[in-house]
Tab-separated table of C-alpha atoms in Angstrom:
chain	number	residue	atom	x	y	z
A	3	MET	CA	10.516	9.143	7.895
A	4	GLY	CA	7.222	8.993	6.054
A	5	LEU	CA	3.748	10.400	6.701
A	6	ALA	CA	0.910	7.843	6.594
A	7	LEU	CA	-2.417	9.547	5.914
A	8	GLY	CA	-4.441	6.324	5.787
A	9	HIS	CA	-7.819	6.151	4.071
A	10	TRP	CA	-10.739	8.564	4.283
A	11	GLY	CA	-13.447	8.136	6.864
A	12	ARG	CA	-16.779	9.798	6.089
A	13	GLY	CA	-15.103	12.083	3.612
A	14	PRO	CA	-11.826	13.747	2.663
A	15	SER	CA	-9.858	15.286	5.492
A	16	PRO	CA	-9.223	19.012	4.957
A	17	THR	CA	-6.007	18.697	6.998
A	18	HIS	CA	-4.258	16.209	4.697
A	19	PRO	CA	-2.754	18.727	2.232
A	20	GLU	CA	-1.531	20.841	5.156
A	21	LEU	CA	0.040	17.815	6.853
A	22	ALA	CA	1.677	16.699	3.601
A	23	ARG	CA	3.145	20.145	2.972
A	24	GLU	CA	4.409	20.325	6.544
A	25	ALA	CA	5.962	16.865	6.248
A	26	GLU	CA	7.734	17.982	3.073
A	27	ARG	CA	8.994	21.137	4.825
A	28	LEU	CA	10.259	19.084	7.766
A	29	GLY	CA	12.241	16.791	5.483
A	30	TYR	CA	10.012	13.722	5.515
A	31	ASP	CA	10.909	11.346	2.718
A	32	SER	CA	7.427	10.196	1.702
A	33	VAL	CA	3.652	10.479	2.177
A	34	TRP	CA	1.264	7.516	1.836
A	35	THR	CA	-2.458	7.028	1.281
A	36	ALA	CA	-4.592	3.901	1.720
A	37	GLU	CA	-7.905	2.314	0.798
A	38	ALA	CA	-10.235	-0.228	2.383
A	39	TRP	CA	-13.914	-0.097	1.363
A	40	GLY	CA	-14.448	3.597	0.787
A	41	SER	CA	-12.174	6.082	-0.950
A	42	ASP	CA	-9.485	4.828	-3.319
A	43	ALA	CA	-5.795	5.388	-2.664
A	44	PHE	CA	-4.751	6.805	-6.047
A	45	THR	CA	-7.188	9.729	-6.248
A	46	ALA	CA	-6.226	10.904	-2.769
A	47	LEU	CA	-2.529	10.485	-3.572
A	48	THR	CA	-2.830	12.520	-6.772
A	49	TRP	CA	-4.561	15.235	-4.734
A	50	ILE	CA	-1.582	15.255	-2.342
A	51	ALA	CA	0.863	15.272	-5.263
A	52	ALA	CA	-0.710	18.495	-6.527
A	53	HIS	CA	-0.083	20.153	-3.151
A	54	THR	CA	3.584	19.087	-2.837
A	55	ARG	CA	6.746	19.299	-4.919
A	56	ARG	CA	9.465	16.905	-3.738
A	57	ILE	CA	8.185	14.382	-1.222
A	58	GLY	CA	7.821	10.741	-2.322
A	59	LEU	CA	4.296	9.414	-2.889
A	60	GLY	CA	3.099	5.925	-1.973
A	61	THR	CA	0.057	3.713	-1.498
A	62	ALA	CA	-0.003	1.885	1.827
A	63	VAL	CA	-1.908	0.074	0.665
A	64	ALA	CA	-3.838	-0.276	-2.604
A	65	GLN	CA	-5.997	-3.391	-2.695
A	66	MET	CA	-5.125	-5.956	-5.345
A	67	ALA	CA	-8.705	-7.217	-5.508
A	68	ALA	CA	-9.960	-3.768	-6.519
A	69	ARG	CA	-8.280	-3.821	-9.939
A	70	THR	CA	-6.665	-6.085	-12.471
A	71	PRO	CA	-2.864	-5.872	-12.294
A	72	THR	CA	-2.743	-3.922	-15.562
A	73	ALA	CA	-5.251	-1.394	-14.180
A	74	THR	CA	-3.172	-0.994	-11.011
A	75	ALA	CA	0.002	-0.558	-13.050
A	76	VAL	CA	-1.426	2.258	-15.185
A	77	GLN	CA	-2.934	3.930	-12.098
A	78	ALA	CA	0.597	4.030	-10.667
A	79	LEU	CA	2.074	5.092	-14.017
A	80	ALA	CA	-0.070	8.243	-14.249
A	81	PRO	CA	0.806	9.870	-10.884
A	82	ASP	CA	4.453	8.899	-11.402
A	83	HIS	CA	4.439	11.027	-14.565
A	84	LEU	CA	2.428	13.867	-13.026
A	85	SER	CA	4.677	14.054	-9.947
A	86	GLY	CA	8.007	13.792	-11.751
A	87	GLY	CA	8.852	10.248	-10.670
A	88	ARG	CA	7.816	10.247	-7.013
A	89	MET	CA	5.543	7.176	-7.015
A	90	ARG	CA	5.906	4.048	-4.843
A	91	LEU	CA	3.338	1.291	-5.164
A	92	GLY	CA	2.260	-0.556	-2.020
A	93	LEU	CA	-0.176	-3.459	-2.436
A	94	SER	CA	-2.158	-5.847	-0.297
A	95	GLY	CA	-5.007	-8.325	-0.636
A	96	PRO	CA	-7.091	-8.680	2.558
A	97	GLN	CA	-10.241	-10.674	3.058
A	98	VAL	CA	-12.497	-7.733	2.242
A	99	VAL	CA	-12.223	-8.982	-1.334
A	100	GLU	CA	-15.393	-11.061	-1.021
A	101	GLY	CA	-17.438	-8.665	1.107
A	102	TRP	CA	-16.599	-5.460	-0.752
A	103	TYR	CA	-15.042	-6.275	-4.113
A	104	GLY	CA	-17.294	-9.248	-4.809
A	105	ARG	CA	-14.494	-11.566	-5.826
A	106	PRO	CA	-13.367	-14.890	-4.383
A	107	PHE	CA	-10.431	-14.811	-2.009
A	108	PRO	CA	-7.710	-16.760	-3.866
A	109	ARG	CA	-7.281	-20.359	-2.790
A	110	SER	CA	-3.606	-19.923	-3.575
A	111	PRO	CA	-2.958	-16.323	-2.464
A	112	LEU	CA	0.821	-16.597	-2.831
A	113	THR	CA	0.476	-17.572	-6.488
A	114	ALA	CA	-2.065	-14.788	-7.072
A	115	THR	CA	0.260	-12.193	-5.533
A	116	ARG	CA	3.255	-13.446	-7.499
A	117	GLU	CA	1.337	-13.263	-10.793
A	118	TYR	CA	-0.036	-9.820	-9.936
A	119	VAL	CA	3.423	-8.383	-9.287
A	120	ASP	CA	4.807	-10.071	-12.418
A	121	VAL	CA	2.192	-8.342	-14.613
A	122	ILE	CA	2.781	-4.957	-12.955
A	123	ARG	CA	6.521	-5.259	-13.566
A	124	GLN	CA	5.869	-6.086	-17.245
A	125	VAL	CA	3.625	-3.041	-17.697
A	126	LEU	CA	5.997	-0.630	-15.973
A	127	ARG	CA	9.055	-1.884	-17.854
A	128	ARG	CA	7.244	-1.886	-21.221
A	129	GLU	CA	9.850	-4.165	-22.781
A	130	ALA	CA	7.264	-6.281	-24.604
A	131	PRO	CA	3.509	-6.913	-24.728
A	132	VAL	CA	2.195	-8.335	-21.453
A	133	THR	CA	1.924	-12.118	-21.490
A	134	LEU	CA	1.424	-14.550	-18.645
A	135	ALA	CA	0.089	-18.095	-18.565
A	136	GLY	CA	-1.245	-17.342	-15.110
A	137	ARG	CA	-3.584	-19.374	-12.977
A	138	HIS	CA	-5.271	-16.241	-11.633
A	139	TYR	CA	-4.219	-13.579	-14.146
A	140	PRO	CA	-3.847	-14.981	-17.678
A	141	PHE	CA	-2.768	-12.453	-20.308
A	142	PRO	CA	-4.261	-12.487	-22.840
A	143	TYR	CA	-7.385	-14.113	-21.455
A	144	ALA	CA	-7.993	-17.546	-22.999
A	145	GLY	CA	-10.856	-18.965	-20.946
A	146	GLU	CA	-13.690	-20.939	-22.472
A	147	ASP	CA	-16.085	-18.045	-21.830
A	148	GLY	CA	-13.926	-15.613	-23.817
A	149	THR	CA	-14.025	-14.704	-27.497
A	150	GLY	CA	-10.513	-15.882	-28.251
A	151	LEU	CA	-9.824	-12.550	-29.944
A	152	GLY	CA	-7.523	-11.093	-27.300
A	153	ARG	CA	-3.903	-10.398	-28.146
A	154	PRO	CA	-0.937	-9.314	-26.027
A	155	LEU	CA	-0.679	-5.550	-25.562
A	156	ARG	CA	1.815	-3.137	-24.108
A	157	PRO	CA	0.871	0.183	-22.500
A	158	ILE	CA	0.359	3.071	-24.921
A	159	THR	CA	1.837	5.480	-22.374
A	160	HIS	CA	5.576	5.135	-21.896
A	161	PRO	CA	6.452	4.852	-18.189
A	162	LEU	CA	8.577	7.629	-16.773
A	163	ARG	CA	10.653	5.030	-14.904
A	164	ALA	CA	11.034	1.305	-15.533
A	165	ASP	CA	11.071	0.225	-11.919
A	166	PRO	CA	9.088	2.287	-9.394
A	167	PRO	CA	9.372	0.468	-6.051
A	168	VAL	CA	6.718	-2.177	-5.424
A	169	LEU	CA	6.054	-3.011	-1.772
A	170	LEU	CA	3.692	-5.595	-0.297
A	171	GLY	CA	1.691	-5.544	2.925
A	172	ALA	CA	2.669	-9.129	3.752
A	173	GLU	CA	2.052	-10.430	7.272
A	174	GLY	CA	2.140	-14.248	7.257
A	175	PRO	CA	5.551	-16.039	7.281
A	176	LYS	CA	5.117	-17.636	3.818
A	177	ASN	CA	3.900	-14.363	2.329
A	178	ILE	CA	6.849	-12.531	3.855
A	179	ALA	CA	9.301	-15.092	2.456
A	180	GLN	CA	7.854	-14.602	-1.023
A	181	THR	CA	7.860	-10.808	-0.634
A	182	LEU	CA	11.601	-10.906	-0.033
A	183	ARG	CA	11.964	-12.608	-3.427
A	184	ILE	CA	9.569	-10.634	-5.641
A	185	ALA	CA	9.132	-7.145	-4.147
A	186	ASP	CA	11.228	-4.124	-3.254
A	187	GLY	CA	9.922	-3.842	0.291
A	188	ARG	CA	7.343	-4.625	2.967
A	189	LEU	CA	4.650	-2.491	4.564
A	190	PRO	CA	3.926	-4.033	7.986
A	191	LEU	CA	0.662	-2.765	9.431
A	192	TYR	CA	2.261	-2.721	12.857
A	193	TRP	CA	5.705	-3.534	14.117
A	194	SER	CA	7.157	-4.382	17.480
A	195	PRO	CA	10.861	-3.492	17.599
A	196	ARG	CA	11.132	-5.941	20.515
A	197	ARG	CA	9.450	-8.969	18.894
A	198	PHE	CA	9.760	-8.574	15.147
A	199	ARG	CA	11.767	-11.787	14.690
A	200	GLU	CA	9.141	-13.924	16.433
A	201	ALA	CA	6.315	-12.132	14.656
A	202	TYR	CA	7.698	-12.103	11.120
A	203	ALA	CA	10.242	-14.953	10.906
A	204	LEU	CA	12.678	-12.677	9.072
A	205	PRO	CA	16.089	-13.922	7.954
A	206	ASP	CA	19.178	-12.375	9.501
A	207	ARG	CA	20.047	-10.684	6.214
A	208	LEU	CA	17.555	-8.973	3.923
A	209	PRO	CA	18.123	-8.340	0.198
A	210	ASP	CA	20.219	-5.272	-0.541
A	211	GLY	CA	18.043	-2.173	-0.784
A	212	PHE	CA	14.973	-3.945	0.559
A	213	LEU	CA	12.608	-1.522	2.322
A	214	VAL	CA	10.870	-2.288	5.617
A	215	ALA	CA	8.343	0.477	6.265
A	216	PRO	CA	5.989	-0.134	9.218
A	217	MET	CA	3.221	2.282	10.126
A	218	VAL	CA	3.069	3.834	13.590
A	219	ARG	CA	0.708	6.340	15.137
A	220	ALA	CA	2.552	9.057	17.020
A	221	GLN	CA	1.009	11.556	19.390
A	222	VAL	CA	2.554	14.145	21.666
A	223	CYS	CA	0.463	14.252	24.846
A	224	ASP	CA	0.797	14.268	28.632
A	225	ASP	CA	-1.680	11.461	29.329
A	226	VAL	CA	-0.255	8.245	27.848
A	227	PRO	CA	-3.352	6.017	28.375
A	228	GLU	CA	-5.554	8.646	26.744
A	229	GLY	CA	-3.073	9.053	23.895
A	230	LEU	CA	-3.130	5.292	23.305
A	231	LEU	CA	-6.896	5.204	22.750
A	232	PRO	CA	-6.688	6.058	19.004
A	233	VAL	CA	-4.056	3.338	18.641
A	234	LYS	CA	-6.322	0.860	20.396
A	235	ALA	CA	-9.246	1.938	18.200
A	236	MET	CA	-7.154	1.215	15.100
A	237	LEU	CA	-6.066	-2.156	16.473
A	238	GLY	CA	-9.577	-3.081	17.539
A	239	PHE	CA	-10.875	-2.358	14.039
A	240	HIS	CA	-8.177	-4.373	12.283
A	241	ILE	CA	-8.225	-7.291	14.709
A	242	GLY	CA	-11.973	-7.445	15.231
A	243	GLY	CA	-13.478	-5.865	12.139
A	244	MET	CA	-11.291	-6.971	9.245
A	245	GLY	CA	-11.292	-10.606	8.225
A	246	HIS	CA	-13.219	-13.560	9.589
A	247	ALA	CA	-13.072	-14.863	13.146
A	248	THR	CA	-11.328	-18.020	11.914
A	249	ARG	CA	-9.083	-16.327	9.349
A	250	ASN	CA	-7.776	-12.921	10.322
A	251	PHE	CA	-4.176	-12.123	9.466
A	252	HIS	CA	-4.049	-9.142	11.837
A	253	ALA	CA	-5.251	-11.228	14.787
A	254	ASP	CA	-2.758	-13.962	13.873
A	255	LEU	CA	0.045	-11.400	13.903
A	256	MET	CA	-1.005	-10.102	17.321
A	257	ALA	CA	-0.963	-13.702	18.574
A	258	ARG	CA	2.564	-14.244	17.240
A	259	MET	CA	3.563	-11.152	19.199
A	260	GLY	CA	2.441	-12.865	22.397
A	261	TYR	CA	-1.137	-11.585	22.716
A	262	GLY	CA	-3.169	-14.514	21.433
A	263	ALA	CA	-5.793	-14.608	24.194
A	264	GLU	CA	-6.255	-10.850	24.014
A	265	ALA	CA	-6.683	-10.992	20.219
A	266	ARG	CA	-9.434	-13.608	20.535
A	267	ARG	CA	-11.160	-11.485	23.181
A	268	VAL	CA	-11.127	-8.428	20.908
A	269	GLN	CA	-12.520	-10.499	18.041
A	270	ALA	CA	-15.323	-11.919	20.189
A	271	LEU	CA	-16.401	-8.528	21.510
A	272	PHE	CA	-16.331	-6.965	18.051
A	273	ALA	CA	-18.389	-9.817	16.617
A	274	GLU	CA	-21.021	-9.261	19.331
A	275	GLY	CA	-21.322	-5.600	18.374
A	276	ARG	CA	-19.588	-4.438	21.564
A	277	ARG	CA	-17.072	-2.299	19.744
A	278	GLU	CA	-16.194	0.106	22.538
A	279	GLU	CA	-15.445	-2.829	24.811
A	280	ALA	CA	-13.380	-4.420	22.038
A	281	VAL	CA	-11.226	-1.294	21.793
A	282	LEU	CA	-10.725	-1.159	25.549
A	283	ALA	CA	-9.787	-4.863	25.529
A	284	VAL	CA	-6.698	-4.120	23.424
A	285	PRO	CA	-3.857	-4.153	25.995
A	286	ASP	CA	-2.215	-0.795	26.636
A	287	ALA	CA	1.126	-2.606	26.679
A	288	PHE	CA	0.621	-3.880	23.130
A	289	ALA	CA	-0.508	-0.503	21.774
A	290	ASP	CA	2.399	1.221	23.511
A	291	GLU	CA	4.884	-1.295	22.141
A	292	ILE	CA	4.087	-0.493	18.526
A	293	CYS	CA	3.446	3.279	18.652
A	294	PRO	CA	5.336	6.247	20.162
A	295	VAL	CA	2.857	8.115	22.372
A	296	GLY	CA	3.354	10.513	25.291
A	297	PRO	CA	5.422	13.564	26.243
A	298	GLU	CA	8.271	14.576	23.960
A	299	ALA	CA	10.875	13.159	26.349
A	300	ARG	CA	9.157	9.765	26.290
A	301	ILE	CA	8.850	9.734	22.503
A	302	ALA	CA	12.533	10.699	22.239
A	303	GLU	CA	13.470	7.323	23.717
A	304	ARG	CA	11.686	5.321	21.018
A	305	PRO	CA	13.473	5.862	17.657
A	306	ALA	CA	16.549	3.946	18.795
A	307	GLU	CA	14.397	0.824	19.205
A	308	TRP	CA	13.295	0.901	15.573
A	309	ARG	CA	16.799	1.712	14.321
A	310	SER	CA	18.189	-1.394	16.049
A	311	GLY	CA	16.324	-3.701	13.634
A	312	PRO	CA	15.774	-3.894	9.856
A	313	VAL	CA	13.348	-0.946	9.607
A	314	THR	CA	14.374	1.464	6.843
A	315	ASP	CA	11.353	3.811	6.843
A	316	LEU	CA	8.963	4.708	9.659
A	317	LEU	CA	5.563	5.774	8.321
A	318	VAL	CA	4.039	8.038	10.937
A	319	THR	CA	0.351	8.759	11.346
A	320	ALA	CA	0.264	12.145	13.077
A	321	PRO	CA	-2.946	13.962	14.043
A	322	ASP	CA	-1.426	17.452	13.955
A	323	PRO	CA	1.638	19.383	12.688
A	324	GLU	CA	3.145	19.531	16.185
A	325	THR	CA	3.223	15.755	16.483
A	326	LEU	CA	4.664	15.559	12.964
A	327	ARG	CA	7.506	17.857	14.001
A	328	VAL	CA	8.722	15.810	16.985
A	329	PRO	CA	9.698	12.584	15.127
A	330	ALA	CA	11.347	14.674	12.401
A	331	GLU	CA	13.528	16.502	14.898
A	332	LEU	CA	14.390	13.279	16.718
A	333	ASN	CA	15.365	11.707	13.404
A	334	GLY	CA	17.803	14.550	12.838
């Protein structure tokens, strides 16, 4: 079990240190922060590290477009040292790269991801100076607009560990296939324990030790439809607000799960500025399928569904300590 804190909204949440400490007390294995186009994941994670002692620390996810791979590697290296080796690095590269980070979305995203992970591995292993004749990430840089004075370097700081886990937020079938080859795990944004094979085209056998860590929002409540509203708000934002109408990986995933028409409806409403209607257009059945919401007895029925598939870690977004307690007790 992991605690997913997500990214900040208007500002830092004063409840996050309390939730992280409670998750550690309850025996949760990890706590994760995120970033989109506001706060960064590493500062928030370091803040959480200072308030905890044992729980694993992860980014779910840090955006590849926000930093060069060497910059990402050293930002993971520092909190790994400061926390005593608790760091896990989760990465993704959504289409906010052009709107927020001011960089072109790669025409060959699989190659860009593969090169990015290669460089990170080189930095964290520190076996030799970083070199890569990369299409997207050449080290040292040798472009015509450069000085030609660059030389291969290795990090000054010695990593605490050679191989902190690297996970990718892959969603498309080709990206998932590559992730199985180059990463230590996957961070699905949402996961249906009933349709994961159709949605993700996973092989019957995953690599030994490979992590599958989907995020779910849990909430203990009596009114299930009301409890699903925050889930639908999250889905509406990702399906309607992230990516372009013709190229949205989250909407494509929802379609592969059997909700193609509903995904297009959410996108259309969001594009027209009718955001409340877009949220309400997310089917309750879909939101309920991917998140445990309702009375304790109802939530108690759900963990077995996730255990029946390849999920190794369930990253729970919980709004309060009481909700955090229920999954922990059900997990034993």
